[in-house]
Amino acid sequence: MSQTALDNDELFGEAANEMREDVEASLAEAWDALPESDDVWETDADNVLGVLNGLKSALDAGDAEDHLRDAKKWFTMGQRADAFDDADDLEAEIEAIEEAIEDISAAGEQVGELTATIPALRGTLEEAGVDESEAEDEDEE
């Protein structure tokens, strides 16, 4: 085998290692960009609407989607180049982050719907309470 072929194989091996490191770094950044569990669980709000608004703010994947995109880009490139000896762990981690982001997004949508619904519900219940009080007053008379 010629020296050039050895150099090319060595360079390809280095590039494959660097590509894997890039994927792993992007995955780590994606995990770090997700909200902390305590931010989603704990609150210091005084009412339900405050809780929902705080939760809605906490349910933001932040830059996780961008980091996941970078990881997937380099992962796809590495797979197509057959650069990874074993990429099952990377693929599993990509799927796990995708699921986490989807869960966060779905929860955020549900909280957003509740945030829009709760004030109207409160108003309806307040009006019903006023009507009920008036009816009780009329019965007493």
PDB file of C-alpha atoms in Angstrom:
ATOM      1  CA  MET A   1       0.000   0.000   0.000  1.00  0.00           C
ATOM      2  CA  SER A   2       1.338   3.417  -0.872  1.00  0.00           C
ATOM      3  CA  GLN A   3       2.133   6.110   1.646  1.00  0.00           C
ATOM      4  CA  THR A   4      -0.672   8.236   0.186  1.00  0.00           C
ATOM      5  CA  ALA A   5      -3.234   5.500   0.853  1.00  0.00           C
ATOM      6  CA  LEU A   6      -2.028   5.181   4.452  1.00  0.00           C
ATOM      7  CA  ASP A   7      -2.177   8.934   4.904  1.00  0.00           C
ATOM      8  CA  ASN A   8      -5.697   9.053   3.460  1.00  0.00           C
ATOM      9  CA  ASP A   9      -6.871   6.229   5.731  1.00  0.00           C
ATOM     10  CA  GLU A  10      -5.314   7.959   8.703  1.00  0.00           C
ATOM     11  CA  LEU A  11      -6.906  11.279   7.744  1.00  0.00           C
ATOM     12  CA  PHE A  12     -10.278   9.604   7.258  1.00  0.00           C
ATOM     13  CA  GLY A  13      -9.968   7.993  10.686  1.00  0.00           C
ATOM     14  CA  GLU A  14      -9.160  11.351  12.266  1.00  0.00           C
ATOM     15  CA  ALA A  15     -12.062  13.001  10.453  1.00  0.00           C
ATOM     16  CA  ALA A  16     -14.415  10.228  11.594  1.00  0.00           C
ATOM     17  CA  ASN A  17     -13.289  10.698  15.210  1.00  0.00           C
ATOM     18  CA  GLU A  18     -13.744  14.449  14.961  1.00  0.00           C
ATOM     19  CA  MET A  19     -17.178  13.989  13.420  1.00  0.00           C
ATOM     20  CA  ARG A  20     -18.226  11.695  16.262  1.00  0.00           C
ATOM     21  CA  GLU A  21     -16.896  14.218  18.791  1.00  0.00           C
ATOM     22  CA  ASP A  22     -18.907  16.959  17.064  1.00  0.00           C
ATOM     23  CA  VAL A  23     -22.072  14.845  17.247  1.00  0.00           C
ATOM     24  CA  GLU A  24     -21.461  14.041  20.914  1.00  0.00           C
ATOM     25  CA  ALA A  25     -20.757  17.713  21.728  1.00  0.00           C
ATOM     26  CA  SER A  26     -23.934  18.858  19.969  1.00  0.00           C
ATOM     27  CA  LEU A  27     -25.958  16.216  21.807  1.00  0.00           C
ATOM     28  CA  ALA A  28     -24.516  17.335  25.142  1.00  0.00           C
ATOM     29  CA  GLU A  29     -25.365  20.962  24.294  1.00  0.00           C
ATOM     30  CA  ALA A  30     -28.905  19.902  23.344  1.00  0.00           C
ATOM     31  CA  TRP A  31     -29.391  18.178  26.701  1.00  0.00           C
ATOM     32  CA  ASP A  32     -28.004  21.240  28.489  1.00  0.00           C
ATOM     33  CA  ALA A  33     -30.385  23.562  26.615  1.00  0.00           C
ATOM     34  CA  LEU A  34     -33.485  21.700  27.812  1.00  0.00           C
ATOM     35  CA  PRO A  35     -35.305  23.127  30.835  1.00  0.00           C
ATOM     36  CA  GLU A  36     -34.273  21.941  34.283  1.00  0.00           C
ATOM     37  CA  SER A  37     -36.762  19.593  35.918  1.00  0.00           C
ATOM     38  CA  ASP A  38     -37.095  21.902  38.946  1.00  0.00           C
ATOM     39  CA  ASP A  39     -38.037  24.802  36.654  1.00  0.00           C
ATOM     40  CA  VAL A  40     -40.968  22.756  35.402  1.00  0.00           C
ATOM     41  CA  TRP A  41     -41.925  21.327  38.788  1.00  0.00           C
ATOM     42  CA  GLU A  42     -41.515  24.139  41.306  1.00  0.00           C
ATOM     43  CA  THR A  43     -43.341  27.442  41.390  1.00  0.00           C
ATOM     44  CA  ASP A  44     -43.692  30.508  43.535  1.00  0.00           C
ATOM     45  CA  ALA A  45     -46.847  31.872  41.912  1.00  0.00           C
ATOM     46  CA  ASP A  46     -49.805  33.129  43.915  1.00  0.00           C
ATOM     47  CA  ASN A  47     -52.551  31.809  41.648  1.00  0.00           C
ATOM     48  CA  VAL A  48     -53.267  29.277  38.935  1.00  0.00           C
ATOM     49  CA  LEU A  49     -52.714  31.720  36.098  1.00  0.00           C
ATOM     50  CA  GLY A  50     -49.326  32.634  37.549  1.00  0.00           C
ATOM     51  CA  VAL A  51     -48.445  28.952  37.801  1.00  0.00           C
ATOM     52  CA  LEU A  52     -49.492  28.360  34.201  1.00  0.00           C
ATOM     53  CA  ASN A  53     -47.588  31.376  32.895  1.00  0.00           C
ATOM     54  CA  GLY A  54     -44.476  30.286  34.793  1.00  0.00           C
ATOM     55  CA  LEU A  55     -44.832  26.755  33.500  1.00  0.00           C
ATOM     56  CA  LYS A  56     -45.357  27.976  29.945  1.00  0.00           C
ATOM     57  CA  SER A  57     -42.134  29.975  30.197  1.00  0.00           C
ATOM     58  CA  ALA A  58     -40.272  26.996  31.642  1.00  0.00           C
ATOM     59  CA  LEU A  59     -41.480  24.696  28.861  1.00  0.00           C
ATOM     60  CA  ASP A  60     -39.122  26.115  26.288  1.00  0.00           C
ATOM     61  CA  ALA A  61     -36.629  23.827  24.618  1.00  0.00           C
ATOM     62  CA  GLY A  62     -34.430  26.841  24.018  1.00  0.00           C
ATOM     63  CA  ASP A  63     -31.533  26.143  21.713  1.00  0.00           C
ATOM     64  CA  ALA A  64     -31.913  22.374  22.099  1.00  0.00           C
ATOM     65  CA  GLU A  65     -33.537  22.076  18.680  1.00  0.00           C
ATOM     66  CA  ASP A  66     -30.621  23.901  17.023  1.00  0.00           C
ATOM     67  CA  HIS A  67     -28.062  21.702  18.772  1.00  0.00           C
ATOM     68  CA  LEU A  68     -30.049  18.595  17.861  1.00  0.00           C
ATOM     69  CA  ARG A  69     -30.114  19.735  14.242  1.00  0.00           C
ATOM     70  CA  ASP A  70     -26.324  20.100  14.272  1.00  0.00           C
ATOM     71  CA  ALA A  71     -25.945  16.653  15.813  1.00  0.00           C
ATOM     72  CA  LYS A  72     -28.251  15.097  13.233  1.00  0.00           C
ATOM     73  CA  LYS A  73     -26.448  16.876  10.396  1.00  0.00           C
ATOM     74  CA  TRP A  74     -23.042  15.531  11.396  1.00  0.00           C
ATOM     75  CA  PHE A  75     -24.480  12.143  12.312  1.00  0.00           C
ATOM     76  CA  THR A  76     -26.100  11.806   8.885  1.00  0.00           C
ATOM     77  CA  MET A  77     -22.884  12.875   7.174  1.00  0.00           C
ATOM     78  CA  GLY A  78     -20.903  10.334   9.192  1.00  0.00           C
ATOM     79  CA  GLN A  79     -23.361   7.536   8.456  1.00  0.00           C
ATOM     80  CA  ARG A  80     -23.387   8.213   4.733  1.00  0.00           C
ATOM     81  CA  ALA A  81     -19.595   8.282   4.701  1.00  0.00           C
ATOM     82  CA  ASP A  82     -19.589   5.052   6.727  1.00  0.00           C
ATOM     83  CA  ALA A  83     -17.330   6.858   9.176  1.00  0.00           C
ATOM     84  CA  PHE A  84     -18.741   5.386  12.381  1.00  0.00           C
ATOM     85  CA  ASP A  85     -17.815   1.886  13.474  1.00  0.00           C
ATOM     86  CA  ASP A  86     -20.692   1.792  15.926  1.00  0.00           C
ATOM     87  CA  ALA A  87     -23.262   4.570  15.905  1.00  0.00           C
ATOM     88  CA  ASP A  88     -26.143   2.880  17.729  1.00  0.00           C
ATOM     89  CA  ASP A  89     -25.485   4.912  20.869  1.00  0.00           C
ATOM     90  CA  LEU A  90     -25.552   8.182  18.947  1.00  0.00           C
ATOM     91  CA  GLU A  91     -28.746   7.235  17.149  1.00  0.00           C
ATOM     92  CA  ALA A  92     -30.432   6.270  20.431  1.00  0.00           C
ATOM     93  CA  GLU A  93     -29.406   9.535  22.060  1.00  0.00           C
ATOM     94  CA  ILE A  94     -30.681  11.548  19.091  1.00  0.00           C
ATOM     95  CA  GLU A  95     -34.036   9.787  19.391  1.00  0.00           C
ATOM     96  CA  ALA A  96     -34.146  10.414  23.148  1.00  0.00           C
ATOM     97  CA  ILE A  97     -33.540  14.137  22.698  1.00  0.00           C
ATOM     98  CA  GLU A  98     -36.144  14.299  19.920  1.00  0.00           C
ATOM     99  CA  GLU A  99     -38.692  12.677  22.237  1.00  0.00           C
ATOM    100  CA  ALA A 100     -37.841  15.064  25.067  1.00  0.00           C
ATOM    101  CA  ILE A 101     -38.248  18.080  22.791  1.00  0.00           C
ATOM    102  CA  GLU A 102     -41.563  16.718  21.467  1.00  0.00           C
ATOM    103  CA  ASP A 103     -42.817  16.140  25.035  1.00  0.00           C
ATOM    104  CA  ILE A 104     -41.807  19.653  26.072  1.00  0.00           C
ATOM    105  CA  SER A 105     -43.499  21.125  23.011  1.00  0.00           C
ATOM    106  CA  ALA A 106     -46.717  19.160  23.560  1.00  0.00           C
ATOM    107  CA  ALA A 107     -46.822  20.144  27.228  1.00  0.00           C
ATOM    108  CA  GLY A 108     -46.223  23.772  26.286  1.00  0.00           C
ATOM    109  CA  GLU A 109     -49.160  23.689  23.877  1.00  0.00           C
ATOM    110  CA  GLN A 110     -51.429  22.186  26.530  1.00  0.00           C
ATOM    111  CA  VAL A 111     -50.366  24.764  29.085  1.00  0.00           C
ATOM    112  CA  GLY A 112     -50.904  27.509  26.506  1.00  0.00           C
ATOM    113  CA  GLU A 113     -54.464  26.309  25.967  1.00  0.00           C
ATOM    114  CA  LEU A 114     -55.108  26.251  29.707  1.00  0.00           C
ATOM    115  CA  THR A 115     -53.590  29.698  30.096  1.00  0.00           C
ATOM    116  CA  ALA A 116     -56.086  31.006  27.566  1.00  0.00           C
ATOM    117  CA  THR A 117     -59.019  29.077  29.060  1.00  0.00           C
ATOM    118  CA  ILE A 118     -58.634  29.662  32.805  1.00  0.00           C
ATOM    119  CA  PRO A 119     -59.381  33.436  32.849  1.00  0.00           C
ATOM    120  CA  ALA A 120     -62.554  32.897  30.806  1.00  0.00           C
ATOM    121  CA  LEU A 121     -63.573  30.041  33.077  1.00  0.00           C
ATOM    122  CA  ARG A 122     -63.026  32.213  36.129  1.00  0.00           C
ATOM    123  CA  GLY A 123     -65.197  34.925  34.619  1.00  0.00           C
ATOM    124  CA  THR A 124     -67.938  32.415  33.844  1.00  0.00           C
ATOM    125  CA  LEU A 125     -67.846  31.066  37.377  1.00  0.00           C
ATOM    126  CA  GLU A 126     -67.856  34.558  38.860  1.00  0.00           C
ATOM    127  CA  GLU A 127     -70.903  35.463  36.766  1.00  0.00           C
ATOM    128  CA  ALA A 128     -72.622  32.239  37.821  1.00  0.00           C
ATOM    129  CA  GLY A 129     -71.862  33.073  41.435  1.00  0.00           C
ATOM    130  CA  VAL A 130     -73.388  36.539  41.023  1.00  0.00           C
ATOM    131  CA  ASP A 131     -76.507  35.083  39.377  1.00  0.00           C
ATOM    132  CA  GLU A 132     -76.773  32.478  42.115  1.00  0.00           C
ATOM    133  CA  SER A 133     -76.457  35.127  44.841  1.00  0.00           C
ATOM    134  CA  GLU A 134     -79.184  37.218  43.204  1.00  0.00           C
ATOM    135  CA  ALA A 135     -81.470  34.178  43.007  1.00  0.00           C
ATOM    136  CA  GLU A 136     -80.892  33.432  46.703  1.00  0.00           C
ATOM    137  CA  ASP A 137     -81.655  37.048  47.584  1.00  0.00           C
ATOM    138  CA  GLU A 138     -84.933  36.878  45.643  1.00  0.00           C
ATOM    139  CA  ASP A 139     -85.882  33.612  47.373  1.00  0.00           C
ATOM    140  CA  GLU A 140     -85.302  35.217  50.769  1.00  0.00           C
ATOM    141  CA  GLU A 141     -87.609  38.110  49.941  1.00  0.00           C
TER     142      GLU A 141
END
